[in-house]
Amino acid sequence: MSNKILKNKKAAASYTIISFYRIMMIIIVCLVFVAVLWMQYSKPYDIRKLENAQIAKKVVLCMTNESLVLTQENFNEKTLNECIKTTSDVFLNLTFQGKSITSGRRELEVYCQVQTRVTGPYLPSCLDYNYSVLNSSHQTDQLNVFIALDKNSKNVQVIMNK
Amino acid sequence: MNKRGEPLLMQSLITWTIVGILLVSFLLLLNNSSKDPYNKKQILAKEVCIIITAAPNNSVISVTSNLLIEKKDNNIVTKRYPQDPGYSYPCYSNNFTVTNENGKATIKITS
């Protein structure tokens, strides 16, 4: 049957076009499939939440001298800066008994507030932790640790420059 | 020999060859994404950074790997060989020093 078709020049031409179209369709579908998977697998691993958790734990242990007893005398920015080196990639805000101390890049806090309304790949990773510590009268009190961590370029796929 | 089926056979052969090539390249791509040296470097640098962040002061961490681990401006740099620019990850929550000996990296947390 195909030989008959090939004898007819018009039919032969359309047969070639259809074959070409079919092959092109298969190539395009496969290429799109591979491209989507490539984009998915080439993403960097985002470890910022893990880092945030470790930093929070470290700060709490350091501020309380690993005894989990926190006093107002120890709760100051000097102690916080001795506990952890902050750079432009981090913002820390600790709240204890109504007093707040901060360290790092304050703009990151604003980006975290924006994050509740807007989602985007270039926003920092923000986490809020509540720790139970003992106050000076050895009663349970709450220590709130808020951390914002940038490091976007190493943890999020950068498609275009900021 | 039946020559009638030849064009259809050729078409099927071409189609399946293309599909086969694309599938094999896809499988190779998936296989390489887990063994890719860049991914390996990234995973090691990030793992080491998390361990450093979690480590208490004055601790010593030993890392056995076929990759080199170095410190550059408080960044962890993982390399395949000394001239390799490597993968660098910022890790500054602790002060540390890194020494490489016989394929084993020793990281000392200083403060």
XYZ file of C-alpha atoms in Angstrom:
273
model
C 0.000 0.000 0.000
C 2.802 2.359 0.883
C 4.434 1.608 -2.498
C 1.225 2.730 -4.197
C 1.271 5.911 -2.165
C 4.871 6.507 -3.094
C 4.040 6.174 -6.783
C 1.721 9.166 -6.434
C 4.037 12.233 -6.198
C 1.618 14.399 -4.163
C 0.950 11.588 -1.738
C 4.671 10.891 -1.468
C 5.368 14.541 -0.612
C 2.705 14.659 2.088
C 3.925 11.294 3.384
C 7.440 12.781 3.789
C 6.034 15.883 5.473
C 3.993 13.782 7.908
C 7.019 11.609 8.715
C 9.177 14.676 9.278
C 6.457 16.234 11.453
C 6.157 13.026 13.482
C 9.883 12.814 14.114
C 10.044 16.509 15.020
C 7.175 16.069 17.481
C 8.938 13.163 19.187
C 12.199 15.150 19.418
C 10.446 18.235 20.822
C 8.490 16.238 23.429
C 11.635 14.382 24.546
C 13.713 17.576 24.681
C 11.092 19.371 26.788
C 10.932 16.342 29.098
C 14.732 16.299 29.512
C 14.887 20.106 29.970
C 12.269 20.079 32.742
C 14.043 17.246 34.555
C 17.428 18.934 34.096
C 16.084 22.133 35.649
C 14.723 20.130 38.565
C 17.893 18.109 39.191
C 20.374 20.957 38.702
C 18.908 22.986 41.584
C 21.327 23.566 44.463
C 20.540 21.937 47.788
C 18.911 24.440 50.132
C 20.330 23.875 53.620
C 19.384 27.237 55.126
C 16.721 25.801 57.429
C 19.235 23.322 58.829
C 21.751 26.122 59.292
C 19.128 28.290 60.973
C 18.322 25.502 63.439
C 22.007 24.980 64.266
C 22.644 28.712 64.695
C 19.609 29.074 66.990
C 20.713 26.123 69.121
C 24.260 27.447 69.296
C 23.113 30.944 70.297
C 20.782 29.655 73.030
C 23.432 27.363 74.511
C 26.027 30.131 74.400
C 23.772 32.827 75.874
C 22.849 30.547 78.763
C 26.404 29.187 79.232
C 25.011 25.739 78.380
C 23.013 25.751 81.632
C 19.754 27.017 80.069
C 19.594 29.675 82.811
C 19.274 33.119 81.277
C 19.499 36.308 83.284
C 18.875 39.895 82.210
C 22.561 40.690 82.908
C 23.710 38.137 80.330
C 21.046 39.143 77.844
C 22.788 41.873 75.838
C 24.179 42.470 72.357
C 27.777 42.168 73.514
C 27.201 38.590 74.705
C 25.312 37.796 71.507
C 28.159 39.082 69.335
C 30.627 37.061 71.386
C 28.483 33.962 70.840
C 28.194 34.190 67.078
C 29.895 36.074 64.294
C 27.225 37.648 62.141
C 27.831 38.948 58.631
C 25.664 40.543 55.984
C 24.036 37.162 55.370
C 22.419 36.809 58.802
C 20.030 38.681 61.042
C 19.324 37.586 64.615
C 16.669 38.921 66.951
C 16.370 37.520 70.473
C 13.485 38.457 72.750
C 13.485 37.656 76.457
C 11.225 39.149 79.150
C 10.083 41.908 76.790
C 13.631 42.981 75.873
C 14.973 42.495 72.336
C 18.560 42.333 71.142
C 19.639 42.136 67.513
C 22.706 41.388 65.461
C 23.463 41.270 61.735
C 21.799 42.815 58.710
C 18.498 44.393 59.742
C 17.098 44.598 56.171
C 16.663 40.836 56.207
C 13.913 41.225 58.809
C 11.981 43.411 56.356
C 12.392 40.775 53.623
C 11.012 38.189 56.058
C 7.956 40.357 56.732
C 7.446 40.697 52.978
C 7.642 36.917 52.643
C 4.267 36.480 54.382
C 2.619 38.208 51.429
C 5.015 37.562 48.541
C 6.926 34.431 47.550
C 10.097 34.588 45.554
C 13.366 32.764 45.018
C 15.560 35.589 46.290
C 14.012 35.990 49.729
C 15.910 34.879 52.848
C 15.075 31.811 54.879
C 13.340 33.005 58.052
C 12.648 30.966 61.154
C 11.190 31.749 64.554
C 12.047 29.529 67.523
C 10.686 29.544 71.056
C 12.938 28.039 73.701
C 12.028 27.372 77.302
C 14.801 28.631 79.571
C 15.079 29.286 83.281
C 15.135 32.874 84.467
C 17.113 34.261 87.424
C 14.463 32.993 89.879
C 14.729 29.515 88.238
C 11.271 29.643 86.745
C 10.462 28.713 83.155
C 10.519 31.615 80.751
C 10.362 31.945 76.985
C 13.302 32.956 74.827
C 12.308 33.821 71.276
C 14.982 33.488 68.613
C 14.274 34.886 65.168
C 16.786 34.130 62.421
C 16.898 35.312 58.836
C 19.548 33.743 56.633
C 20.360 34.941 53.137
C 22.974 32.936 51.137
C 20.561 32.865 48.191
C 23.227 32.468 45.547
C 24.430 29.205 47.108
C 21.060 27.705 48.012
C 18.574 28.832 45.396
C 18.756 28.401 41.645
C 19.753 31.750 40.210
C 18.167 32.156 36.789
C 19.136 35.784 36.301
C 21.144 38.309 38.240
C 19.490 40.303 40.996
C 11.870 -10.395 0.232
C 8.817 -8.203 0.819
C 9.731 -4.685 -0.251
C 6.275 -3.226 0.438
C 6.847 -2.744 4.127
C 10.278 -1.116 3.683
C 9.270 2.600 4.055
C 7.188 1.831 7.134
C 9.980 -0.240 8.606
C 12.484 2.560 7.932
C 10.200 5.116 9.537
C 9.710 2.968 12.629
C 13.434 2.318 12.834
C 14.271 6.037 12.657
C 11.586 6.903 15.216
C 12.673 4.238 17.683
C 16.363 5.095 17.209
C 15.643 8.733 18.105
C 13.515 7.721 21.097
C 16.250 5.284 22.177
C 19.019 7.907 21.919
C 16.966 10.422 23.901
C 16.059 7.872 26.577
C 19.672 6.731 26.971
C 20.885 10.342 27.214
C 18.142 11.005 29.789
C 19.212 7.998 31.882
C 22.866 9.093 31.643
C 21.853 12.586 32.726
C 20.019 11.240 35.786
C 22.886 8.910 36.641
C 25.446 11.717 36.351
C 23.418 14.189 38.399
C 24.086 12.104 41.524
C 27.725 11.352 40.647
C 28.488 14.774 39.221
C 31.698 16.183 40.766
C 30.054 19.602 41.137
C 27.195 18.062 43.133
C 29.634 16.030 45.223
C 31.633 19.166 46.017
C 28.471 21.069 46.879
C 27.132 18.310 49.145
C 30.440 17.908 50.988
C 30.933 21.676 51.486
C 27.412 22.107 52.850
C 27.622 19.031 55.083
C 30.933 20.209 56.527
C 29.525 23.697 57.105
C 26.550 22.339 59.046
C 28.857 20.157 61.160
C 31.121 23.165 61.844
C 28.130 25.321 62.825
C 26.836 22.637 65.184
C 30.223 21.769 66.696
C 31.068 23.040 70.186
C 34.249 25.024 70.765
C 37.617 23.233 70.718
C 36.246 20.210 68.900
C 38.130 18.392 66.149
C 36.333 17.035 63.083
C 37.934 14.463 60.774
C 36.613 14.163 57.240
C 37.711 11.296 54.987
C 36.939 12.058 51.371
C 38.506 11.907 47.921
C 37.934 15.656 47.706
C 40.183 18.313 49.201
C 38.714 20.593 51.852
C 40.166 24.056 52.344
C 39.305 27.267 54.119
C 39.298 30.580 52.252
C 38.045 33.761 53.979
C 35.807 31.687 56.264
C 34.409 29.861 53.247
C 34.572 26.093 52.986
C 36.113 25.194 49.620
C 35.905 21.650 48.274
C 38.199 20.710 45.388
C 39.039 17.655 43.337
C 42.701 18.664 42.945
C 44.763 21.642 44.221
C 44.390 23.737 41.004
C 40.614 23.220 40.858
C 38.732 26.449 41.716
C 36.288 24.187 43.569
C 32.968 24.862 45.217
C 32.887 27.411 47.991
C 30.247 27.824 50.690
C 30.263 30.647 53.276
C 30.552 29.255 56.787
C 31.364 31.851 59.398
C 29.491 31.012 62.577
C 32.616 29.434 64.098
C 36.329 30.093 63.739
C 38.083 27.062 62.392
C 41.269 25.808 60.784
C 41.566 23.086 58.152
C 44.534 20.811 57.512
C 44.749 18.123 54.826
C 46.877 15.019 55.378
C 46.821 11.726 53.480
C 43.353 12.250 52.055
C 41.961 13.157 55.448
C 40.904 16.677 56.385
C 41.071 17.756 59.999
C 38.945 20.707 61.038
C 39.641 22.338 64.382
C 37.040 24.657 65.888
C 38.974 27.394 67.602
C 36.201 29.520 69.094
